[in-house]
Coordinates of C-alpha atoms and ligand atoms in Angstrom, one line a residue:
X1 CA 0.5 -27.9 23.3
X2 CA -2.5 -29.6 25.2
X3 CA -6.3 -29.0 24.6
X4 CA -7.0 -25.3 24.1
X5 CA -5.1 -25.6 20.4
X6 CA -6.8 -28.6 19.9
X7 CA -10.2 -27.4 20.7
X8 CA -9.2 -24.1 18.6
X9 CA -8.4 -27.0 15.8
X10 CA -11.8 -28.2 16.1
X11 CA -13.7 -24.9 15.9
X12 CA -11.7 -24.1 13.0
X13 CA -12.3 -27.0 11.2
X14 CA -16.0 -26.8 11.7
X15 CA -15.9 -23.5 10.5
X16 CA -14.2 -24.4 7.7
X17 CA -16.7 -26.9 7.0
X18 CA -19.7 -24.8 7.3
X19 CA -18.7 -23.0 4.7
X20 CA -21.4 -22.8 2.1
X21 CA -21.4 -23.7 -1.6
X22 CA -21.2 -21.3 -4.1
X23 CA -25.0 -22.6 -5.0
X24 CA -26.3 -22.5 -1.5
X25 CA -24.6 -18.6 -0.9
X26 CA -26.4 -17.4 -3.7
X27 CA -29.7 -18.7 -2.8
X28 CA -29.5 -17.0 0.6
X29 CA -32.4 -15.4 1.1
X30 CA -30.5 -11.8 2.3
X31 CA -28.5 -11.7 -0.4
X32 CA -31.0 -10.8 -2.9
X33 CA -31.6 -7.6 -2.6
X34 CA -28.0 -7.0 -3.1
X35 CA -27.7 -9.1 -6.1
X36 CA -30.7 -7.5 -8.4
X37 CA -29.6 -6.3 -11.8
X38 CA -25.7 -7.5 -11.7
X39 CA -24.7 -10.1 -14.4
X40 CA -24.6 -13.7 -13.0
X41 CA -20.9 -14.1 -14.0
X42 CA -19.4 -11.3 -11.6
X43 CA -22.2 -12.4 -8.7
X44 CA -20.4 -16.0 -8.9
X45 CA -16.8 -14.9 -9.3
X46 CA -17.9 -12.8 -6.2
X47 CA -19.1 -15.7 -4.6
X48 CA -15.9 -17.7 -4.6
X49 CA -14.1 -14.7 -4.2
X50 CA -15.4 -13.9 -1.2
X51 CA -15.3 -18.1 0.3
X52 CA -12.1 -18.0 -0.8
X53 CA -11.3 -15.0 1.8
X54 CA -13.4 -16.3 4.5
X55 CA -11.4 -19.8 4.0
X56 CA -8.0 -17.7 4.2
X57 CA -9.5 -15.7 7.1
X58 CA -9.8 -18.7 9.1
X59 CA -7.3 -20.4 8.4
X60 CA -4.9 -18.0 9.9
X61 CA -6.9 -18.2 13.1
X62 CA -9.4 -15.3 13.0
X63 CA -12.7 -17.7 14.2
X64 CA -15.2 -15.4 11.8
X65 CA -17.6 -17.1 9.6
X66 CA -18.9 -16.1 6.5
X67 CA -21.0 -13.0 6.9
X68 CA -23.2 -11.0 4.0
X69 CA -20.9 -8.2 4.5
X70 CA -18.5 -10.6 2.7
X71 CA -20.0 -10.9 -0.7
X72 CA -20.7 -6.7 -0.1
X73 CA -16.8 -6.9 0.0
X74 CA -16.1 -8.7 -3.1
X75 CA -18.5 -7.1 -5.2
X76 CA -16.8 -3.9 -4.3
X77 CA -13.1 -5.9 -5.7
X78 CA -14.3 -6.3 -8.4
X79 CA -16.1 -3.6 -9.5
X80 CA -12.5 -2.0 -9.1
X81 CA -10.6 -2.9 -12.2
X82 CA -7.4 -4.7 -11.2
X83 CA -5.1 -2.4 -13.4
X84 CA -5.6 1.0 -12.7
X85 CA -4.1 4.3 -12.1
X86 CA -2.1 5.3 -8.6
X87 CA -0.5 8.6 -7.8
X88 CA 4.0 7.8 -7.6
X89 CA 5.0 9.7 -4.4
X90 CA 8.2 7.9 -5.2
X91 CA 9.8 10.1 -6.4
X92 CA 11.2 7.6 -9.1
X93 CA 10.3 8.7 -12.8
X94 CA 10.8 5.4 -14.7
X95 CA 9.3 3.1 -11.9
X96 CA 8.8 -0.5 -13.7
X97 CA 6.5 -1.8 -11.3
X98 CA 4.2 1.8 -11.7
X99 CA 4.1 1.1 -15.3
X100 CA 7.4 3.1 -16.4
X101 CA 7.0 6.0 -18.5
X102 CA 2.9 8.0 -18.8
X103 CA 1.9 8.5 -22.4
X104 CA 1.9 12.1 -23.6
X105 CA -1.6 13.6 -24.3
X106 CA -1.0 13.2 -28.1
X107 CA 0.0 9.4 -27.7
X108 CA -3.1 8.7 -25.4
X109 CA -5.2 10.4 -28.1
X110 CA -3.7 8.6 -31.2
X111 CA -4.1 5.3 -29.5
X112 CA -7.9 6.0 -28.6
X113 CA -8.1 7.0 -32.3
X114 CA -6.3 4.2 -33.7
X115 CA -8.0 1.4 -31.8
X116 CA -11.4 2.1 -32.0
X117 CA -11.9 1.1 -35.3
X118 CA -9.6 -0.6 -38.2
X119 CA -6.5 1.2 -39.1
X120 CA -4.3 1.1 -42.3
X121 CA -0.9 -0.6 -39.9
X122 CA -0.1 -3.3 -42.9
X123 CA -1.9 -1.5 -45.7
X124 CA 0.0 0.7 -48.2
X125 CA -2.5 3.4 -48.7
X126 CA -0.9 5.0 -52.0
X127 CA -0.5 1.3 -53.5
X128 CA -3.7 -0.1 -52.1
X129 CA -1.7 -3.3 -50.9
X130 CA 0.4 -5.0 -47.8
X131 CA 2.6 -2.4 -46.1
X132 CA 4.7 -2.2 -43.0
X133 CA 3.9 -2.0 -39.5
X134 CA 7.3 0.0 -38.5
X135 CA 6.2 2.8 -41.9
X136 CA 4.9 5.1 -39.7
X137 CA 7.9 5.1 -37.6
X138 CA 10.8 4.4 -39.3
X139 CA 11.3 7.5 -41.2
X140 CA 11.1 9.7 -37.6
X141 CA 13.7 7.0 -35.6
X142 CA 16.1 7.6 -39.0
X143 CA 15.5 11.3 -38.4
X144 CA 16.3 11.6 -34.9
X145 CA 18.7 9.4 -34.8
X146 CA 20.7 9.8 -37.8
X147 CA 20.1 5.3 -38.9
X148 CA 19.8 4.4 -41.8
X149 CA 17.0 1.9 -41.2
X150 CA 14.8 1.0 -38.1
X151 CA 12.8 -1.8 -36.6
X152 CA 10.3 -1.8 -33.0
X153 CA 9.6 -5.0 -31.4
X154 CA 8.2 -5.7 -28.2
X155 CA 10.5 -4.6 -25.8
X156 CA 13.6 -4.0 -25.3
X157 CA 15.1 -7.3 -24.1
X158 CA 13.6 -9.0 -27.2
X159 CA 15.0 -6.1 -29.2
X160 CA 18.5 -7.6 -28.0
X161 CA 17.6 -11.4 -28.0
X162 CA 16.6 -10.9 -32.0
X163 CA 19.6 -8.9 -32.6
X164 CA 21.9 -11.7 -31.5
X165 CA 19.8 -14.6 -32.8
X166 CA 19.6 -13.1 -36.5
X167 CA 23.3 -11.5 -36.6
X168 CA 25.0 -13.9 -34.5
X169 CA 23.4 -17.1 -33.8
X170 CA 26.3 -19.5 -34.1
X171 CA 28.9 -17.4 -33.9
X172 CA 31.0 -15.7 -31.3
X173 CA 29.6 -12.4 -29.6
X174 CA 32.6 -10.5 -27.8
X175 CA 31.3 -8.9 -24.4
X176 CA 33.3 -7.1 -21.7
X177 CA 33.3 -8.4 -18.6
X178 CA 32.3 -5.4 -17.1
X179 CA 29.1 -5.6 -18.8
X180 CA 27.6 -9.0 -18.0
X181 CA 25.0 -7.3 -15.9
X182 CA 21.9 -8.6 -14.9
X183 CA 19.2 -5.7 -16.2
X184 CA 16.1 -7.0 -13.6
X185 CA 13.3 -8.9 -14.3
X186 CA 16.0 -12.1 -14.8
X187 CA 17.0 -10.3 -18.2
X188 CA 20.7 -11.5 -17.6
X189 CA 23.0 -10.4 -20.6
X190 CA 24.8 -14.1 -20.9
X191 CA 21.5 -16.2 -20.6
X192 CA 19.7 -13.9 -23.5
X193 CA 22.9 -14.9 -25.7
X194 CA 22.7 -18.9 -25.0
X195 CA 18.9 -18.3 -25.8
X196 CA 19.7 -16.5 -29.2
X197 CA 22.5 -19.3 -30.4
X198 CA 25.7 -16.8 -30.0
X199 CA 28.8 -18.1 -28.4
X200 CA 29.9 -15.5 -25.3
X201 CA 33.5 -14.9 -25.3
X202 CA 34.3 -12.5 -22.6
X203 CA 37.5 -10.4 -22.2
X204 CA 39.0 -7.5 -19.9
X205 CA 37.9 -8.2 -16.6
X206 CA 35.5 -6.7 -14.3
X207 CA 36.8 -3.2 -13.7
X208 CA 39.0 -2.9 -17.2
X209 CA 38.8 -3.7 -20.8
X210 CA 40.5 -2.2 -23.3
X211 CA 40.6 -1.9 -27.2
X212 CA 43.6 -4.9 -27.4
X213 CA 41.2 -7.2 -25.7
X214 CA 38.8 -6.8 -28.0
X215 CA 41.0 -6.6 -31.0
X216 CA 42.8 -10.2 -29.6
X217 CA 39.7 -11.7 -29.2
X218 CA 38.2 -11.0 -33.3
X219 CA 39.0 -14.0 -35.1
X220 CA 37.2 -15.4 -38.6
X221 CA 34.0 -16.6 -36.1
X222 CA 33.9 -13.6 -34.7
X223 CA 29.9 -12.2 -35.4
X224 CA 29.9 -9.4 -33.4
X225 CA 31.0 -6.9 -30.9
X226 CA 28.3 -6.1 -28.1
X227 CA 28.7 -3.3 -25.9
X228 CA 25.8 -3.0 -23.1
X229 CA 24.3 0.0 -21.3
X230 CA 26.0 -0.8 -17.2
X231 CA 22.0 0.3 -16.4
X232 CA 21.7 -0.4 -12.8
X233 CA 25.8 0.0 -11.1
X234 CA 28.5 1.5 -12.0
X235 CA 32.4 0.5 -11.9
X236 CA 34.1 2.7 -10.1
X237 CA 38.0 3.6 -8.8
X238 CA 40.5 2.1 -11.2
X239 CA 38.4 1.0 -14.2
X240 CA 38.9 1.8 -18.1
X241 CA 36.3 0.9 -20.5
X242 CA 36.3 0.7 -24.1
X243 CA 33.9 3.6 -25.9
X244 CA 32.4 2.9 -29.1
X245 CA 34.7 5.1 -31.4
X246 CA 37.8 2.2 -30.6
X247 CA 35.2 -0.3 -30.9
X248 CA 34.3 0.6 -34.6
X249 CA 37.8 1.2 -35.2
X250 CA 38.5 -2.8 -34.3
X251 CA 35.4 -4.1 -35.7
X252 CA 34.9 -1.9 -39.1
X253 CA 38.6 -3.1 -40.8
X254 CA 37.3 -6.9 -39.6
X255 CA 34.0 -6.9 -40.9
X256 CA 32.4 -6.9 -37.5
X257 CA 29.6 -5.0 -36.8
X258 CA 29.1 -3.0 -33.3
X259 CA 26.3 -3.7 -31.5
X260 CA 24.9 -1.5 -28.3
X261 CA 22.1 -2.6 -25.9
X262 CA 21.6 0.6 -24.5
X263 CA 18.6 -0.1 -22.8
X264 CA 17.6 3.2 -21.4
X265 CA 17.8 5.3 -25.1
X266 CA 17.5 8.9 -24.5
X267 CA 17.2 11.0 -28.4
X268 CA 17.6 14.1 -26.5
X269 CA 20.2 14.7 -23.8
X270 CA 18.2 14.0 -20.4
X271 CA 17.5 17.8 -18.9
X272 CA 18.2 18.3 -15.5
X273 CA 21.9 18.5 -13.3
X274 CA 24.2 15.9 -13.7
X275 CA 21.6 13.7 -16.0
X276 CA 23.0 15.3 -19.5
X277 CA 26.2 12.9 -19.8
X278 CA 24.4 10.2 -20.7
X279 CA 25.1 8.8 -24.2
X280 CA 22.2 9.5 -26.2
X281 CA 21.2 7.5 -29.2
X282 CA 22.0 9.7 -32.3
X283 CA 26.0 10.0 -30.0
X284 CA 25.9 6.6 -30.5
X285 CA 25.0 6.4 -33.9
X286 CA 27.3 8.9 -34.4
X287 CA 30.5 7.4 -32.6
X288 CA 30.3 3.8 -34.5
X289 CA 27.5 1.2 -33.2
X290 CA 26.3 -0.5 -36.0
X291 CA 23.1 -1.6 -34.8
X292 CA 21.4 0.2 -31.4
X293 CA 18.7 -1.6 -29.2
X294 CA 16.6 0.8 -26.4
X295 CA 13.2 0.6 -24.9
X296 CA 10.2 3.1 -26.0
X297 CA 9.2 3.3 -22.1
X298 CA 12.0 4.6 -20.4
X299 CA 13.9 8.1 -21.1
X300 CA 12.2 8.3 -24.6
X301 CA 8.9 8.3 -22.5
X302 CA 6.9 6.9 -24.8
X303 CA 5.3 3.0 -24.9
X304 CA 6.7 -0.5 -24.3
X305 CA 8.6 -1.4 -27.3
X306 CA 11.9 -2.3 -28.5
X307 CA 13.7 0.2 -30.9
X308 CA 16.2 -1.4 -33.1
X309 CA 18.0 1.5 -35.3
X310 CA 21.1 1.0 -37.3
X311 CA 22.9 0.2 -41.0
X312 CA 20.4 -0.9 -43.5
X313 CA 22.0 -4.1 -44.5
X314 CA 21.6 -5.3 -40.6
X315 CA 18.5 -4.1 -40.0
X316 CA 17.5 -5.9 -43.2
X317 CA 18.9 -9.1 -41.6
X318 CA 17.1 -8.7 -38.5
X319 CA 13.7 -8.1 -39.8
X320 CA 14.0 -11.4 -41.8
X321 CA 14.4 -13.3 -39.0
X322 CA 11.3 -15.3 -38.1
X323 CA 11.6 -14.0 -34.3
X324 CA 10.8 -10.3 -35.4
X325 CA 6.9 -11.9 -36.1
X326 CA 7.0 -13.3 -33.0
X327 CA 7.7 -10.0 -31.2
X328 CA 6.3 -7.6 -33.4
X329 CA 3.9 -4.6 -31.8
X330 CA 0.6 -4.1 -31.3
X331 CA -1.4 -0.9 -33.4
X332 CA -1.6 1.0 -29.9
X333 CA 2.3 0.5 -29.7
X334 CA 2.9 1.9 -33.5
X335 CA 0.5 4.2 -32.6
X336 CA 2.2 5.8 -29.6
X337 CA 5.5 5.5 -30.8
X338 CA 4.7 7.5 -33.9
X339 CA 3.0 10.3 -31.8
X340 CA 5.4 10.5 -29.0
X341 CA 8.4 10.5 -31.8
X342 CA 6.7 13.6 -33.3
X343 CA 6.9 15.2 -30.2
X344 CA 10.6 15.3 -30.8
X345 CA 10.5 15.9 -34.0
X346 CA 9.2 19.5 -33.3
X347 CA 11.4 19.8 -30.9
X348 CA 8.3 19.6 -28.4
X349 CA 10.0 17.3 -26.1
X350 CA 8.6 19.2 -22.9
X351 CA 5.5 17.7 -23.8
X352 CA 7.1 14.3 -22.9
X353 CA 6.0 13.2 -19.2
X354 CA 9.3 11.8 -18.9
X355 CA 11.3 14.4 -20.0
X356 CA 9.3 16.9 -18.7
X357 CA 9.4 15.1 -15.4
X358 CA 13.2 14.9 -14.6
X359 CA 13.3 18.8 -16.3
X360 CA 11.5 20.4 -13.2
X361 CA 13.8 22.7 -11.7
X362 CA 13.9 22.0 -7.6
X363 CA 12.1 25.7 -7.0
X364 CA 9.3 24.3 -8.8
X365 CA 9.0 20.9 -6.9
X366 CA 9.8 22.7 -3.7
X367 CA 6.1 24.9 -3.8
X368 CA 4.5 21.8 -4.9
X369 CA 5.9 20.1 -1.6
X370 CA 4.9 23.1 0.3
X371 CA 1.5 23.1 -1.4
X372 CA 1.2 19.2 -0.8
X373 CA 2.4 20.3 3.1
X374 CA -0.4 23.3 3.5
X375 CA -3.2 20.7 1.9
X376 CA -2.2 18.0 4.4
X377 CA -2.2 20.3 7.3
X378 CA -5.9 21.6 6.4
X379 CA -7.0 17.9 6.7
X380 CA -5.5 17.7 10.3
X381 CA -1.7 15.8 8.8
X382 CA 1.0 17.0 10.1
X383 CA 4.0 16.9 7.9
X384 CA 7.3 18.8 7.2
X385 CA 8.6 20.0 3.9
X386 CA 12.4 18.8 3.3
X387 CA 15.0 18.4 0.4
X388 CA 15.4 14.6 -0.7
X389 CA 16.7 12.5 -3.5
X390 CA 15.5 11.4 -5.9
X391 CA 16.3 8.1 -8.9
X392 CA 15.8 8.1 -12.3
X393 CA 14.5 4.8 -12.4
X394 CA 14.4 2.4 -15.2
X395 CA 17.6 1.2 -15.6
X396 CA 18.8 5.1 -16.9
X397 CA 21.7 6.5 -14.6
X398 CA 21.9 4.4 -11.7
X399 CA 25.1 7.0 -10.5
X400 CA 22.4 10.3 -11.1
X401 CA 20.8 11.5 -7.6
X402 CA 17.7 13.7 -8.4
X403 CA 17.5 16.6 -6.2
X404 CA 13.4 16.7 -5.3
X405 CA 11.2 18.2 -2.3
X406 CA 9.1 16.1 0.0
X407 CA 7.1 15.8 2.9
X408 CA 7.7 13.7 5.5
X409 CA 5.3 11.3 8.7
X410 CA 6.4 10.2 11.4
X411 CA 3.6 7.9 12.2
X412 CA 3.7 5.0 14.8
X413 CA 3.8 2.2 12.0
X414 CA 5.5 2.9 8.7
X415 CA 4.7 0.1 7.1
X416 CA 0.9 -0.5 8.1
X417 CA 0.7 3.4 7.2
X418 CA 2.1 2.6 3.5
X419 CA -0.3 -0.7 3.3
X420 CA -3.3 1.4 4.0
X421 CA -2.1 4.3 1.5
X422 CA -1.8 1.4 -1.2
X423 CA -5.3 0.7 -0.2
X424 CA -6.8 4.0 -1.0
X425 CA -9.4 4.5 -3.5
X426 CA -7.1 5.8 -5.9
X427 CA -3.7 4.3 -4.2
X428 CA -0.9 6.2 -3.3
X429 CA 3.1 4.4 -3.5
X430 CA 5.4 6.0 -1.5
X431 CA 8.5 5.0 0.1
X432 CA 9.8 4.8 3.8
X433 CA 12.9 6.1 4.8
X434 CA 14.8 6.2 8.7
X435 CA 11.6 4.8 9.6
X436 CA 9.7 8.1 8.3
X437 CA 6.9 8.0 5.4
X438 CA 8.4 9.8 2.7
X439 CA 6.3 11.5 -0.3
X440 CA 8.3 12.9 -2.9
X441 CA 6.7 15.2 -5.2
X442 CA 8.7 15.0 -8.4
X443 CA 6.1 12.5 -9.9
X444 CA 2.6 14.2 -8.7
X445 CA 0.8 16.6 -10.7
X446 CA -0.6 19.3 -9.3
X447 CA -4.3 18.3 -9.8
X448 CA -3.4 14.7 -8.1
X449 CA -2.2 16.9 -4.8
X450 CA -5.8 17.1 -3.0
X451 CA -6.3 13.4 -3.9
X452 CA -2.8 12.7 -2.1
X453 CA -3.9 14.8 1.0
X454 CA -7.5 13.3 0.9
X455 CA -5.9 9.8 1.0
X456 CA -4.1 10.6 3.6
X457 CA -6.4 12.2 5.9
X458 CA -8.7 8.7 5.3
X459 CA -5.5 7.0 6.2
X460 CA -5.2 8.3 9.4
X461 CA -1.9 8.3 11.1
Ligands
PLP501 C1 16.1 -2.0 -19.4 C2 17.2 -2.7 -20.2 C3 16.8 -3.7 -21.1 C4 15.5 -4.3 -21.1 O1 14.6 -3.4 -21.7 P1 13.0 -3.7 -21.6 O2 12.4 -2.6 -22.5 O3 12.6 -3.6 -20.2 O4 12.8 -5.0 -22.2 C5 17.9 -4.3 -21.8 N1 19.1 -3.8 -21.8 C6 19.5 -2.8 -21.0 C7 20.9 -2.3 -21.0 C8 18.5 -2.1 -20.2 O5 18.8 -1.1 -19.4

């Protein structure tokens, strides 16, 4: 290409030149006004921010220099706090990237009260000396579970990299190879062994194992048998699999313990159709694993953590293991585990958002749609009302399709449409199916359905 890039070159490079100090911006005479009574550190991180954009701006070609209405742009960033809420029309209940599982109203209040001020969460109140951080929660994950002993750690993937490293570090772990799954995030079930010292020995193959794989594979290095939650496919057609019961029954006459990553850990069974066949943690308690691992934010629906229930002499083992410091929870974590386990405990668990969530029966989320339909159509949307489905979410029940209500855009460009939703002052995540915007109601409250339709209506289609 001949002169007209080349003199678009130059006018972008002097441009990009003329940009002005950080120093020289903030002494600009116009800006002042703007600037009185905001602490100096946000005025500067607005500063750069907003250079930085103007630098970004022209260098993908847009030939606009830095204007006041700039640093107005910033300041408005980041007076926004960079986590905050947004309203799921998803559809999908235990969305990692939306923060998994909301908090109950009793676990948001026993957080707030806990971390205001100092809290007893290593101090033995009876003895007046150093307690445990898992007291408050042990005794309710032995109850609802039916273990003799519990642990919480961060999450659930270091839940299963300290189970291996203190019960098997150094020994051989035997794995189908059915379940060598790769969870998400890069949490891939062989890599977390290497990383915790065990030795993988896989048997059956892909679509069968059975109980005389595992029993010719137990030998006097044998450290344990590991049975992992398939969270995000399924085998199907001509498959066989071995269940815990025939796991315990080769591993308890050998010494070997039975360990289950089951990831998604529902105490209850999950309500709604279809969901209720999937193993819970007391089943599995019940049928033979030794030692349990499941996360605190997906179907339990309470915070990020790692549960680790199972035989006392285990669990001893693994909370003697230096990694357990290094993963241990926060207060807020004990805090809203303890509350959110109550819940169960009183057989409250509607008052779970989770459960409560995947409970709705589709009448229910087809007037909300309709509702979410009427609103949008006062503000000049139009939409239609149809059946969708739905997805659990969260590695829980990749098979389970969740029968939800939704309404539906056709707008000229989906994509744009969904960028400008995210955008919003309180965003709004949807999805886009054949081309259409989709909104599925299953994860809105009724309160958040105005701010949907007002989002909506500023969007524009
Ligand atoms: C989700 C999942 C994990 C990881 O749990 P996090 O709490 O996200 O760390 C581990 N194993 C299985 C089987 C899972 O489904």
């Amino acid at each position: 290409m001949g002169a007209p890039s080349n003199k678009r070159d130059g006018e972008k490079n002097a441009l990009l030149r003329a940009l002005p100090s950080i120093e020289l911006l903030l002494r600009r005479p116009s800006l002042a006004p703007r600037l009185v009574g905001l602490p100096r550190g946000r005025v500067v991180a607005a500063a750069r921010l907003a250079v930085e954009r103007v630098r970004a701006r022209l260098l993908r070609g847009e030939p606009k220099p830095f204007e006041d209405a700039d640093l107005d742009a910033a300041l408005a960033t980041l007076a926004t706090p960079r986590l905050r809420p947004v309203l799921n029309a998803t559809g999908v209940v235990l969305h990692t990237n939306l923060g998994r599982a909301p908090l109950a109203a009793e676990a948001v209040a026993r957080v707030a009260q806990v971390a205001q001020g100092y809290s007893n969460l290593e101090y033995d109140l009876d003895e007046g000396e150093r307690g445990s951080r898992y007291a408050p929660v042990v005794d309710l994950l032995c109850g609802l579970t039916g273990a003799q002993d519990a642990l919480v750690v961060n999450n659930c993937a270091g839940a299963v990299l300290l189970v291996l490293a203190s019960l098997a570090a150094g020994r051989e772990c035997v794995v189908s190879r059915g379940e060598l799954v790769e969870i998400g995030g890069g949490f891939r079930v062989p890599d977390v062994m290497r990383q915790s010292g065990a030795k993988l020995v896989e048997v059956g193959t892909t679509n069968r194992t059975r109980r005389a794989d595992y029993e010719a594979a137990v030998g006097p290095d044998t450290g344990l048998l590991v049975k992992v939650h398939r969270s995000n496919f399924a085998v199907v057609g001509f498959t066989e699999s071995t269940e815990l019961p025939a796991l315990a029954a080769v591993g308890r006459p050998r010494g070997v313990p039975v360990f289950l990553d089951l990831g998604s850990g529902a105490l209850v069974p999950v309500p709604g159709e279809g969901l209720s066949g999937e193993l819970t943690v007391p089943r599995a308690v019940a049928e033979g694993a030794d030692v349990v691992a499941f996360s605190g934010d997906k179907l339990l629906g309470g915070p990020q953590a790692g549960i680790i229930v199972g035989r006392a002499d285990l669990v001893a083992r693994i909370k003697s293991h230096p990694l357990t410091r290094a993963l241990r929870v926060d207060k807020m974590t004990v805090a809203a585990l303890e509350a959110t386990l109550e819940l169960y405990r009183d057989g409250r668990a509607e008052a779970v958002p989770a459960y409560r969530l995947l409970a709705q029966p589709p009448e229910a989320l087809r007037a909300r749609a309709e509702r979410l339909r009427a609103l949008l159509a006062e503000r000049g949307v139009r939409a239609r009302m149809e059946a969708v489905v739905g997805q659990v979410g969260g590695g829980a029940l990749p098979l389970a399709r969740l029968p939800s209500f939704a309404c539906i855009l056709t707008v000229e460009e989906p994509e744009v449409f969904l960028e400008r939703l995210r955008g919003a002052e309180v965003p709004v995540i949807a999805r886009i199916a054949d081309d259409e915007v989709v909104l599925d109601v299953r994860c809105l409250a009724e309160e958040e359905l105005s701010s949907v339709a007002q989002a909506m209506a500023a969007v524009g289609p």
